[in-house]
Short mmCIF file of C-alpha atoms in Angstrom, two decimals:
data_model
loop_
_atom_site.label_atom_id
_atom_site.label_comp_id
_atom_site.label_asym_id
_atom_site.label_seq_id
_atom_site.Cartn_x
_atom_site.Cartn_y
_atom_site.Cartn_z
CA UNK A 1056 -58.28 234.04 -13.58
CA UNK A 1057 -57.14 234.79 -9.84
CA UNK A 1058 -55.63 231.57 -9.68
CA UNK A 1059 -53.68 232.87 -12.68
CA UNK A 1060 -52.62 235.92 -11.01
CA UNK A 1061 -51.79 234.11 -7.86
CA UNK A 1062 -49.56 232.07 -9.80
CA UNK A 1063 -48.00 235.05 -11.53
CA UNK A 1064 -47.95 236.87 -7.71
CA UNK A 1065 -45.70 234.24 -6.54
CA UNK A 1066 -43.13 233.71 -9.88
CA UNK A 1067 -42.22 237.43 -8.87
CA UNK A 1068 -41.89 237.22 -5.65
CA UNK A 1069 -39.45 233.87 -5.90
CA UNK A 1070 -38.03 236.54 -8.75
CA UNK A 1071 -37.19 238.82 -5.69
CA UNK A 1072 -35.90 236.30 -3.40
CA UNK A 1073 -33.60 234.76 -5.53
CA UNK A 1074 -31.60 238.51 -5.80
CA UNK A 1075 -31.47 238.44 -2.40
CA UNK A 1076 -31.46 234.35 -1.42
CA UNK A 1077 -28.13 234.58 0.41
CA UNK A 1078 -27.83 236.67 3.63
CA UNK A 1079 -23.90 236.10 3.73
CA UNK A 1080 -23.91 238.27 0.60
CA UNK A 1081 -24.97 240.83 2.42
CA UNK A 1082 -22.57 240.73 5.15
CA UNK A 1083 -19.67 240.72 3.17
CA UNK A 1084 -21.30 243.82 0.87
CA UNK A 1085 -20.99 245.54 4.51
CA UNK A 1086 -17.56 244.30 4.92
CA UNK A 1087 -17.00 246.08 1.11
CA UNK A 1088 -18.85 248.89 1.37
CA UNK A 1089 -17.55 249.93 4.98
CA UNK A 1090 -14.09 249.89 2.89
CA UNK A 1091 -14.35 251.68 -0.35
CA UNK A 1092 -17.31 254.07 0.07
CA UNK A 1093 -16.61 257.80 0.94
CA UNK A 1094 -18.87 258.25 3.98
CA UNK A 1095 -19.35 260.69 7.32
CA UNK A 1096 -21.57 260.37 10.06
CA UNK A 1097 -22.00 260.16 13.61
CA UNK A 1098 -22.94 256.53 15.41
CA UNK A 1099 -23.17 256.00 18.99
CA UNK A 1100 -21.76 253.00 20.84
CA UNK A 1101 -23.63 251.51 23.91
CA UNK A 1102 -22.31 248.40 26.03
CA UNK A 1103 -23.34 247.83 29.61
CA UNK A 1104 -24.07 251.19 31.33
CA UNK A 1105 -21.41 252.82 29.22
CA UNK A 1106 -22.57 254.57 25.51
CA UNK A 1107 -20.21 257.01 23.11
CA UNK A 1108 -20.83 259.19 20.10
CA UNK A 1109 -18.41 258.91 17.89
CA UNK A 1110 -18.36 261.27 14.67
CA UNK A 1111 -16.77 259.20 11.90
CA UNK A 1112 -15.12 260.23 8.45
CA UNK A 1113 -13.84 257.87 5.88
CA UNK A 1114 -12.09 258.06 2.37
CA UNK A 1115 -10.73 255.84 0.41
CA UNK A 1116 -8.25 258.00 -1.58
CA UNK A 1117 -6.94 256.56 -4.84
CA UNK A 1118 -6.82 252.59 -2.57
CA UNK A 1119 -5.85 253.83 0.58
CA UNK A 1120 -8.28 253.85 3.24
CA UNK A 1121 -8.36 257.28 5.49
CA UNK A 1122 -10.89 257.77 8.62
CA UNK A 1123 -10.97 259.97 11.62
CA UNK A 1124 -12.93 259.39 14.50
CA UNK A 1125 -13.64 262.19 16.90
CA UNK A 1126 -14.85 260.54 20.16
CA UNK A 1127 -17.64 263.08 21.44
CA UNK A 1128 -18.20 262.07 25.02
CA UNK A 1129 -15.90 261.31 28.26
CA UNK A 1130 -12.41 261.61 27.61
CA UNK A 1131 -11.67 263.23 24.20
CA UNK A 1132 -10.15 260.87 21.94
CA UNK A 1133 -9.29 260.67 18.27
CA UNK A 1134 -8.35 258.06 16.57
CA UNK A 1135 -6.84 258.71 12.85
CA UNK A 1136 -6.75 255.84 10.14
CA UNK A 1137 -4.57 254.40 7.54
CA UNK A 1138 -4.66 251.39 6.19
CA UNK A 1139 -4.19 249.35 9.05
CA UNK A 1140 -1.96 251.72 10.45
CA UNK A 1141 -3.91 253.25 13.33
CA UNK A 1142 -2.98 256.75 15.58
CA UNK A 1143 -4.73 257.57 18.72
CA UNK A 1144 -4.26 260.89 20.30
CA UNK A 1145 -5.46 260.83 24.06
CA UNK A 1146 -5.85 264.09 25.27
CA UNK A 1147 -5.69 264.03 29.19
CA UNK A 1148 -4.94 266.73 31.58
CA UNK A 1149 -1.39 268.70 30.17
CA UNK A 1150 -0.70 266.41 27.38
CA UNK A 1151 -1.83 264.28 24.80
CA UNK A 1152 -0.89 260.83 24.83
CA UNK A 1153 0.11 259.41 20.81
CA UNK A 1154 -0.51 254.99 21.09
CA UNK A 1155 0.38 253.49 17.69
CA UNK A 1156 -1.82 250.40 16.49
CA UNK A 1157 -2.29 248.09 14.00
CA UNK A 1158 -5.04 246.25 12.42
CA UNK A 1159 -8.83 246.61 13.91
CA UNK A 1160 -11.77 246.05 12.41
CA UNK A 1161 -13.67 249.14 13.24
CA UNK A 1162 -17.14 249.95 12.67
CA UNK A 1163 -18.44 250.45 10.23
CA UNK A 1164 -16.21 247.76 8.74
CA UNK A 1165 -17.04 245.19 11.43
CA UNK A 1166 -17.14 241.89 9.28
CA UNK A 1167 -13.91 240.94 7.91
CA UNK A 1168 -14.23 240.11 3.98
CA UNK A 1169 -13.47 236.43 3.60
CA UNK A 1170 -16.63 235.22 5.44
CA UNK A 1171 -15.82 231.50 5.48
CA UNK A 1172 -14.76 230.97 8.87
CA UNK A 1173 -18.33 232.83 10.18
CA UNK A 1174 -20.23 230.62 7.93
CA UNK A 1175 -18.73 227.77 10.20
CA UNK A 1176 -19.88 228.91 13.53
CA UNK A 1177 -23.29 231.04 12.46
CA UNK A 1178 -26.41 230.52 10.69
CA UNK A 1179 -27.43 233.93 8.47
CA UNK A 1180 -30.92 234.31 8.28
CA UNK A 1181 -32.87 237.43 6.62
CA UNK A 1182 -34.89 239.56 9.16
CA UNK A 1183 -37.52 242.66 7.86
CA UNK A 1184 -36.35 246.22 6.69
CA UNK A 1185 -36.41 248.68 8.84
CA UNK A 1186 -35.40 252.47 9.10
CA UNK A 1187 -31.84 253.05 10.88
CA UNK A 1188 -30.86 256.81 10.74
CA UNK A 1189 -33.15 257.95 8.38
CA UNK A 1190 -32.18 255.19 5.68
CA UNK A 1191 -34.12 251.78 4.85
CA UNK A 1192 -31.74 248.68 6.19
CA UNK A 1193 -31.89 245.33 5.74
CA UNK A 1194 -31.95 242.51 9.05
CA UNK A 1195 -29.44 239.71 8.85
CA UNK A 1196 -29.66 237.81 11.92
CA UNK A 1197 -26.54 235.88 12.43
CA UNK A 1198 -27.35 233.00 14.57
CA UNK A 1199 -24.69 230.92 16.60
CA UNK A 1200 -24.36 227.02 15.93
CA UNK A 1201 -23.55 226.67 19.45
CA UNK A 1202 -23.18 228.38 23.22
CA UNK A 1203 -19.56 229.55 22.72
CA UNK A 1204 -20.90 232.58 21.05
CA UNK A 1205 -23.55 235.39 21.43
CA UNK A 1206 -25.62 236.27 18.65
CA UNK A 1207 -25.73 239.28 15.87
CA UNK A 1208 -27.95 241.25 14.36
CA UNK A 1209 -27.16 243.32 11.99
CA UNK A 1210 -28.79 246.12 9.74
CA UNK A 1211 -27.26 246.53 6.50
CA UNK A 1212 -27.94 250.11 4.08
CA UNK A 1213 -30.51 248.40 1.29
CA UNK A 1214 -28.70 251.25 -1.33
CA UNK A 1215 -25.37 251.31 -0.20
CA UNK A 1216 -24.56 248.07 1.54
CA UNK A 1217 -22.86 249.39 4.02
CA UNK A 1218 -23.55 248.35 7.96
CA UNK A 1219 -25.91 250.86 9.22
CA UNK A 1220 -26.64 249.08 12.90
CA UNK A 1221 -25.09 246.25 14.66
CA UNK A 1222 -26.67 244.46 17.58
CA UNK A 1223 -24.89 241.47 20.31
CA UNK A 1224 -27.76 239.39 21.80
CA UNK A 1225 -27.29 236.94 24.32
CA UNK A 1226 -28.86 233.25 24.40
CA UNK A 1227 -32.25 234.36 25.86
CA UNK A 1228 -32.36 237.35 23.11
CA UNK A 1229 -30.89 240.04 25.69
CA UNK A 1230 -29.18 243.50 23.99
CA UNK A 1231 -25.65 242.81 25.42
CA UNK A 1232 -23.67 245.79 23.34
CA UNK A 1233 -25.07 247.66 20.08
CA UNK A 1234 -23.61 250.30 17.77
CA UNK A 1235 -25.27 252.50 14.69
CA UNK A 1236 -25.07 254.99 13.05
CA UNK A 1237 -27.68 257.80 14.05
CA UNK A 1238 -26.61 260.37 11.35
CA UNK A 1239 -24.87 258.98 7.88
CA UNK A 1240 -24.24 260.93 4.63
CA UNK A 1241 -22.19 260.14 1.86
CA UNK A 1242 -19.44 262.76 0.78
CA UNK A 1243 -18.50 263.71 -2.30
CA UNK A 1244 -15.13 265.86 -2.24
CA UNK A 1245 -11.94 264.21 -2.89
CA UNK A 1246 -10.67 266.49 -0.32
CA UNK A 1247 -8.59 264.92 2.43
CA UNK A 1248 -7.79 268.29 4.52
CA UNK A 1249 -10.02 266.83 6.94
CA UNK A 1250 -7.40 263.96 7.77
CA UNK A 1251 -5.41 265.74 10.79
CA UNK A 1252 -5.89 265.58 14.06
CA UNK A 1253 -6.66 268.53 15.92
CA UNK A 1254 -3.83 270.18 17.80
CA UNK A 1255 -3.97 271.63 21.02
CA UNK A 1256 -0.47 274.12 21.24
CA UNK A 1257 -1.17 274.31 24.70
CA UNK A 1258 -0.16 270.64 25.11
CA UNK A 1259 2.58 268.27 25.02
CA UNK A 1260 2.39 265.74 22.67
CA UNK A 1261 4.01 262.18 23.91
CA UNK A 1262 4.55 259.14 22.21
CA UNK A 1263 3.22 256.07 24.33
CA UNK A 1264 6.12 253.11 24.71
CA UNK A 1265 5.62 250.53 22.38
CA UNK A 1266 5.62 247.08 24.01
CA UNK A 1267 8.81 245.97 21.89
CA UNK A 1268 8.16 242.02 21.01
CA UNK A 1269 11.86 240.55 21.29
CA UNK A 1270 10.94 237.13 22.13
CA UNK A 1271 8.33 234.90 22.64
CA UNK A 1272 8.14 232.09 24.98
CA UNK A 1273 5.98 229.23 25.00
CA UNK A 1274 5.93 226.19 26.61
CA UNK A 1275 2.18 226.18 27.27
CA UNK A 1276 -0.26 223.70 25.09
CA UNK A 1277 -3.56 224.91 24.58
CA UNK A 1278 -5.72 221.96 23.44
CA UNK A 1279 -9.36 221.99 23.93
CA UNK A 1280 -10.63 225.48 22.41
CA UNK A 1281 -14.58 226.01 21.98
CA UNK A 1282 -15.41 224.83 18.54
CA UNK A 1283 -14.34 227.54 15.73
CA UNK A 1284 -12.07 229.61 17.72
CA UNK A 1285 -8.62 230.08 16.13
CA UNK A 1286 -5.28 231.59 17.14
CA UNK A 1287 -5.01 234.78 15.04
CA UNK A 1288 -2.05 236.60 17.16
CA UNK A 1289 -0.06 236.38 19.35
CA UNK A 1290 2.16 239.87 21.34
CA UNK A 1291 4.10 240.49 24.37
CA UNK A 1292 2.22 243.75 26.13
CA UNK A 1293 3.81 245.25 28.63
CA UNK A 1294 0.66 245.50 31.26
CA UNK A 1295 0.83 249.27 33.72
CA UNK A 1296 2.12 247.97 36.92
CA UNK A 1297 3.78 245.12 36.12
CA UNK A 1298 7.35 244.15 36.03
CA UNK A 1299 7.46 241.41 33.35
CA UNK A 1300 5.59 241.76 29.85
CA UNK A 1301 2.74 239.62 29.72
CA UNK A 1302 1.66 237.18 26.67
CA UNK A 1303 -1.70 238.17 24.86
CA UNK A 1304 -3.23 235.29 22.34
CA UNK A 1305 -6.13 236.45 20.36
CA UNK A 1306 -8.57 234.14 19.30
CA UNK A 1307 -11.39 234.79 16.76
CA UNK A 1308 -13.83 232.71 15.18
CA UNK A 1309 -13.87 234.99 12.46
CA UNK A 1310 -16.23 237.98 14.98
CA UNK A 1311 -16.00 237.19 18.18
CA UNK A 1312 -12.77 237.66 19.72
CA UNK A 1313 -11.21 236.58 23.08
CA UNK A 1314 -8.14 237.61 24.82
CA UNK A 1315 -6.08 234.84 27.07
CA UNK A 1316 -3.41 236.40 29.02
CA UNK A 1317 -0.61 234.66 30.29
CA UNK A 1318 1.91 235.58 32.60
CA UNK A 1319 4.44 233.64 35.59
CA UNK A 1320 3.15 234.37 39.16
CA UNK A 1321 5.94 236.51 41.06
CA UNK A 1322 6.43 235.68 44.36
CA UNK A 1323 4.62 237.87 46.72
CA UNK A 1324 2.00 238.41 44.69
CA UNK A 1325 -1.66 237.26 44.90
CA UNK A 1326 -2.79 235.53 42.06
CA UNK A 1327 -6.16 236.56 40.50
CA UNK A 1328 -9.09 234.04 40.31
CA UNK A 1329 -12.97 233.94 39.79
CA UNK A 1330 -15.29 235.56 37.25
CA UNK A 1331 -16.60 238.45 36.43
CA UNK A 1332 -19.15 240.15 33.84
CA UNK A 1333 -18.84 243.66 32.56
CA UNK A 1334 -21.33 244.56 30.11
CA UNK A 1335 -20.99 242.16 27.46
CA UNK A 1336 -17.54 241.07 28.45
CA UNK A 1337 -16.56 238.33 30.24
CA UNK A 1338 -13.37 237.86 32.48
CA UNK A 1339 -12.14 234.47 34.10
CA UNK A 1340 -8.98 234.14 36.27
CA UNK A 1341 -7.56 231.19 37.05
CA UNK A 1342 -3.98 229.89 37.69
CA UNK A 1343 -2.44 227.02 36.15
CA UNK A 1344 1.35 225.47 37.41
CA UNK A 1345 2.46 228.73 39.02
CA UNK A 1346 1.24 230.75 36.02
CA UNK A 1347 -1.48 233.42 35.91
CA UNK A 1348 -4.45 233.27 33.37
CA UNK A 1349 -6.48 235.42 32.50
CA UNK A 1350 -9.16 235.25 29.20
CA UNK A 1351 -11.31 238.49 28.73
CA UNK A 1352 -14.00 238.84 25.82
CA UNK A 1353 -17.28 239.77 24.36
CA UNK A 1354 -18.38 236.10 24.29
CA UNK A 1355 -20.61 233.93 27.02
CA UNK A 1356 -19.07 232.83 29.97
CA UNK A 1357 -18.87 229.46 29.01
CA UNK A 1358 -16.14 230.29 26.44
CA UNK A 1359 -13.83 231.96 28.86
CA UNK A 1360 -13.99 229.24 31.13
CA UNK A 1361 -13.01 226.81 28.74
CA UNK A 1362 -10.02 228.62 26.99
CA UNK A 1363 -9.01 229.25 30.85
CA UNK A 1364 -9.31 225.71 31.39
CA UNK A 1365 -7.70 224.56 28.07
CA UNK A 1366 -4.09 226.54 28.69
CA UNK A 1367 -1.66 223.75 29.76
CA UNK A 1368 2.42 224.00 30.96
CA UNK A 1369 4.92 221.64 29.47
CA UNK A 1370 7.09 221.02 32.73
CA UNK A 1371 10.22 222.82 31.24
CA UNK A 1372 12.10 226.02 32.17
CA UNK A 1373 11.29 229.27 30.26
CA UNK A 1374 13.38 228.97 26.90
CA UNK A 1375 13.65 232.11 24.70
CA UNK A 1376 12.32 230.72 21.19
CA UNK B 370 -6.30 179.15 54.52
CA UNK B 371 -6.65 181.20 57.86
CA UNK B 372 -10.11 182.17 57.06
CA UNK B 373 -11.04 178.42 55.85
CA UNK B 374 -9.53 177.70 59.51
CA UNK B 375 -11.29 180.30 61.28
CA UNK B 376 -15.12 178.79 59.52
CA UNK B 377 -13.84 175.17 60.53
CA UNK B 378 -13.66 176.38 64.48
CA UNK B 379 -17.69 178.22 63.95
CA UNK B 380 -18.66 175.07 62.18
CA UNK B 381 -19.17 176.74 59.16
CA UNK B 382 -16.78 174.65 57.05
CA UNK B 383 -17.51 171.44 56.14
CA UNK B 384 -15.46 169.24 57.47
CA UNK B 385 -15.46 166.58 55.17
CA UNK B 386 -13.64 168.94 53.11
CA UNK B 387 -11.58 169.99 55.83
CA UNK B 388 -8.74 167.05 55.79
CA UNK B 389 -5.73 169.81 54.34
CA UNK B 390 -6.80 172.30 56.95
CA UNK B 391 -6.17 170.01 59.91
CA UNK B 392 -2.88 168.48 58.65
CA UNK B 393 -1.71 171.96 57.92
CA UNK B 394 -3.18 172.71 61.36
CA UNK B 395 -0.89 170.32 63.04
CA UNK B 396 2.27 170.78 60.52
CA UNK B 397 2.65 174.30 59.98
CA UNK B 398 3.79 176.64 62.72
CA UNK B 399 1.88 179.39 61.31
CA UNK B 400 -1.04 178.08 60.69
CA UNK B 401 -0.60 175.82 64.14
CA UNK B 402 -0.47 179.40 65.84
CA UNK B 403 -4.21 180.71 64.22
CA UNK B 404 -5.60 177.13 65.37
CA UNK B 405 -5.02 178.24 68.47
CA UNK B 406 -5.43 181.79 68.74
CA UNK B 407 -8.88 181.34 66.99
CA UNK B 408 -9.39 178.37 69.67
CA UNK B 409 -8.72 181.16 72.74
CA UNK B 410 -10.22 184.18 71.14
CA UNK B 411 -13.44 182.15 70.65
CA UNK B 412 -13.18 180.54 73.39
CA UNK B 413 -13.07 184.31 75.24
CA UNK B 414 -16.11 185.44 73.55
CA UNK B 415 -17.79 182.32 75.04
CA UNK B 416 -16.44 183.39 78.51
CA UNK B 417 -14.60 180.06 78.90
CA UNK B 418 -11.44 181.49 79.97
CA UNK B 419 -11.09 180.19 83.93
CA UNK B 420 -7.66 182.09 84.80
CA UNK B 421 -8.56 185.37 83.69
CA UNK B 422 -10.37 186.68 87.51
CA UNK B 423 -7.50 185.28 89.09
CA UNK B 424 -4.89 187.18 86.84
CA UNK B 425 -5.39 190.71 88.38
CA UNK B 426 -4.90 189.24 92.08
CA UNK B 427 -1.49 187.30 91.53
CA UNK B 428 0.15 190.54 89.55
CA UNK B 429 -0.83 192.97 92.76
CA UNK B 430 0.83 189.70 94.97
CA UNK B 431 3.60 189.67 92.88
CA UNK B 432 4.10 193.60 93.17
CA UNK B 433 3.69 193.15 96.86
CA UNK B 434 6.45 190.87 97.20
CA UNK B 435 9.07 193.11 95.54
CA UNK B 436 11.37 195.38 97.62
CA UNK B 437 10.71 199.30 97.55
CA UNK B 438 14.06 201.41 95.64
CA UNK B 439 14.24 205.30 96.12
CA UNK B 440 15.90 206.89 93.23
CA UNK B 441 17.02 203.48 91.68
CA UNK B 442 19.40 204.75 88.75
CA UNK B 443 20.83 207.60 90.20
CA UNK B 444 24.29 206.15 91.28
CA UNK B 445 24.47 205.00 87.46
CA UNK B 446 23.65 208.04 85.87
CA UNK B 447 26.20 209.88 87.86
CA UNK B 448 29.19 208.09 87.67
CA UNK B 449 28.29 208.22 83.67
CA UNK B 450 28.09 211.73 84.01
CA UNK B 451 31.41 211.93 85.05
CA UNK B 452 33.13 209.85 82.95
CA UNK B 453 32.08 211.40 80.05
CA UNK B 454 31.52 214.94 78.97
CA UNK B 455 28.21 215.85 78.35
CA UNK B 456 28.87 216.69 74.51
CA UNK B 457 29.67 213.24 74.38
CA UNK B 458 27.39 211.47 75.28
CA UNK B 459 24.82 209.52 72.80
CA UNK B 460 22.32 210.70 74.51
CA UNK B 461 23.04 214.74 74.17
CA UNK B 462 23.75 214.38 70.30
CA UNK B 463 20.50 212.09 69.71
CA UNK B 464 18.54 215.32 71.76
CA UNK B 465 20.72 217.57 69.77
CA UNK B 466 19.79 215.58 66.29
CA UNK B 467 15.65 215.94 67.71
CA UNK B 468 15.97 219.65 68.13
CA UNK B 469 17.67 220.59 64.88
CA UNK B 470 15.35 218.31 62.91
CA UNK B 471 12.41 220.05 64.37
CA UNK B 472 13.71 223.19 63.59
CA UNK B 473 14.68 222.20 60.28
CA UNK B 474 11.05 221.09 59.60
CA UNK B 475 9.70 224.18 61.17
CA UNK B 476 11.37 226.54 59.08
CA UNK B 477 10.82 224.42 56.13
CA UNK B 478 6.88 224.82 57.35
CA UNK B 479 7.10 228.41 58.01
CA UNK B 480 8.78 228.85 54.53
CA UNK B 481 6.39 227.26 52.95
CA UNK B 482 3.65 228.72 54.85
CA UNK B 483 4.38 232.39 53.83
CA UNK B 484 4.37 231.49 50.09
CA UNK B 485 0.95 229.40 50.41
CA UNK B 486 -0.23 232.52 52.18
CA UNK B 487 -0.48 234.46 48.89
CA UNK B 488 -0.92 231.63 46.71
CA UNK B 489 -3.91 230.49 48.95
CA UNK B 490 -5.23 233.90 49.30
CA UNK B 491 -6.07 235.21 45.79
CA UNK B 492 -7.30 237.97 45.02
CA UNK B 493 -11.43 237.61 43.74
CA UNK B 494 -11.88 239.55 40.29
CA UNK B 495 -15.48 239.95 41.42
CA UNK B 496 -14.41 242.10 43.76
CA UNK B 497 -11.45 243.79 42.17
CA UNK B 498 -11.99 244.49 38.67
CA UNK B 499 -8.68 243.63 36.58
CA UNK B 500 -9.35 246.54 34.34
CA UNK B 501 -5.26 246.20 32.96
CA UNK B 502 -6.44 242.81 31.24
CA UNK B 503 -9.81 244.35 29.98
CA UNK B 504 -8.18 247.59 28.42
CA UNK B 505 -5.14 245.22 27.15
CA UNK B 506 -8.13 242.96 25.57
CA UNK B 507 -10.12 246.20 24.23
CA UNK B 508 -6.61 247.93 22.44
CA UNK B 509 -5.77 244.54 20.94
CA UNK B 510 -8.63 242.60 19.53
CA UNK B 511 -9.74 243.05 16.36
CA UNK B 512 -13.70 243.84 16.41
CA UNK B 513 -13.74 245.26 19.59
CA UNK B 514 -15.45 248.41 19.19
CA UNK B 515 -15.46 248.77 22.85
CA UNK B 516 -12.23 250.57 21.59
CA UNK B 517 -14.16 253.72 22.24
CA UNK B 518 -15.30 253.39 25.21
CA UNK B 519 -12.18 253.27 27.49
CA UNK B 520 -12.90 254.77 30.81
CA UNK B 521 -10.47 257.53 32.24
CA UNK B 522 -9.27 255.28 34.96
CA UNK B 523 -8.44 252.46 31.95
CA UNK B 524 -5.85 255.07 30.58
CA UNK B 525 -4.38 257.01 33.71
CA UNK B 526 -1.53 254.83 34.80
CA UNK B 527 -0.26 254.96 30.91
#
């Protein structure tokens, strides 16, 4: 009879682990979720010695995704969302600074929804449930394949799917940067009169340059990246305090991402070299044929060394593409 | 051949062997030359030399017998001198040639040497935090959440 009911015990629980055998699933619910649910809350946003509160609203009115985000400490800071099309208004001493942007995977929608090039690079594994701000979350623990990335852990809303807490861990299981939500409700009203920024009459309002992309040069090869890192953009910034605008490649592989700056030394000037760790960020300097490079990102130091190390010059002038 | 040559003279070449050594000994000037160089230099190492005390003492005789000349050259020199002005004279324009090529590589030096300066002096991130690179890396990446977090001194030269 108990041997029965043993028997019985474990059909169910396989029962249970079958709805819930594939941890990617419930990343990309996050990456879903994050997009099309109508939520408000506040999360807070810790890396290094530095943490934020950041009180977040998001729509998604009739297909088009709307948030604000109000940040509450240090410098106020809001940054209004559409689409991809994002609007920051800095607020600093007599004015308030406007910066256009484009594209970023905010939080909560940290995980992009095609998880294919992640499942390359990470192992998902299922952790316990446990309570982040007052709601019961799943534990995915997204383990890297290799050294050329940190690890993640994230906690994802067991009702709602969406990503309630996300953790960066280093090799020897060290909290590098978090972010979650401490507060989270969902909303109800259709009501986008929330969707403004809020003005300050007392200030001017100035629209930051936009680093204007006329041409891009390249005569530089870049041929040993760490596995699973792709090129996923490529701009011409124009850096404060610098004459010439400076190429930024983005690489991702798929979370992670990793800036490598490249730029021709003037004369006169002292190259940058050496390394450096800033919270979970890591920055390497190096110069290659005359040219500056610099690679900065939330990924182990090993990885910035090598994309330093991979940049190579074809010996040819400068010739506008 | 030479070093077949050389083990013949220490008896370390046998010399049954040895017949194309000694007729190239005798035939070829070259070759002739190391047979006997090898001969004295061995022969030195032994001590065998008899001449070489007695070399010192006939060079000081020698120098004794020759007769003593003040200022030897000087009547040359100066009826050169005026002959010929001194711009033309081989000898002012190979001193002339000298100095301009050392100033020619010593500017070239000191040229080079203030451009190394920088490029041989960089400037240690450790020490001096390229914050333009990190906020340029936190505004463009995608996932960066760090986004939020941009110090006051990140955004004040904007």
């Amino acid at each position: 009879m108990s041997k029965w009911m043993l028997a019985c015990g474990l059909w169910c629980a396989s029962l249970n682990v079958q709805a819930l055998d594939d941890p990617w699933i419930v990343l990309q619910k996050t990456a879903f979720a994050a997009r099309e649910l109508n939520y408000q809350g506040i999360f807070v946003y810790q890396n290094g010695n530095q943490m934020r509160s950041v009180q977040i609203t998001h729509m998604n009115h009739g297909g088009h995704e709307l948030t604000r985000n109000i940040v509450m400490d240090g410098q106020p800071r809001e940054v209004l969302s559409q689409g991809s099309d994002i609007v920051i208004y800095n607020a600093q001493n007599d004015k308030v600074v406007i910066e256009k942007r484009r594209g970023q995977n905010l939080f909560p929608a940290m995980f992009p929804t095609n998880l294919d090039a992640l499942k390359a690079s990470y192992e998902a594994k299922f952790g316990v449930v446990e309570r982040v701000a007052g709601r019961d979350a799943q534990v995915v623990e997204l383990v890297p394949n290799d050294s050329f990335r940190y690890g993640y852990r994230v906690w994802a809303d067991t009702e709602f799917g969406l990503l309630l807490k996300m953790i960066l861990t280093s090799s020897s299981n060290e909290i590098l940067e978090q972010i979650g939500f401490t507060q989270l409700s969902m909303m109800n009203t259709r009501d986008i009169d929330w969707f403004q920024p809020k003005i300050d009459a007392s200030k001017s309002y100035v629209m930051e340059d936009a680093a204007e992309v006329n041409h891009v040069t390249d005569n530089w090869v870049i041929a040993n990246l760490p596995p699973g890192y792709r090129k996923i953009d490529h701009i011409m910034i124009a850096v404060p305090g610098k004459s010439v605008p400076v190429n930024q490649l983005i690489f991702s592989d798929g979370i992670a991402s990793v800036s490598l700056f490249i730029e021709p030394i003037i004369k006169g000037t002292r190259p940058k070299m050496g390394h450096k760790q800033v919270g979970s960020t890591h920055i390497c300097a190096n110069v290659v044929d005359g040219y500056q490079v610099v690679v900065v990102g939330e990924v182990p130091a090993e990885t910035v060394r090598q994309i330093s190390r991979a940049v190579s010059f074809r010996k040819q002038a400068l010739v506008d593409k | 051949m030479k070093e077949q040559l050389s083990a013949l003279i220490d008896d370390e070449f046998e010399i049954s062997n040895a017949d194309h050594l000694l007729i190239a000994a005798k035939s070829n000037g070259e070759l002739k030359q190391a047979w006997m160089s090898y001969h004295l230099i061995r022969d030195a190492m032994r001590g065998n030399i008899p001449q070489c005390g007695q070399m010192t003492g006939r060079v000081m005789a020698a120098l004794e017998d020759e007769p003593t000349q003040i200022a030897p050259a000087a009547a040359i020199i100066n009826a050169a001198m005026v002959k010929k002005p001194v711009y033309k004279t081989s000898r002012f324009w190979s001193v002339a040639a000298s100095v301009a090529a050392v100033m020619f590589v010593g500017l070239m030096l000191f040229q080079s040497r203030s451009i190394d300066e920088n490029a041989l002096n960089p400037i240690e991130i450790a020490d001096n935090m390229p914050t333009e690179y990190i906020t340029a890396h936190q505004t463009y990446a995608p996932n960066s959440a760090s986004y939020y977090v941009q110090d006051a001194s990140f955004t004040e030269p904007r």
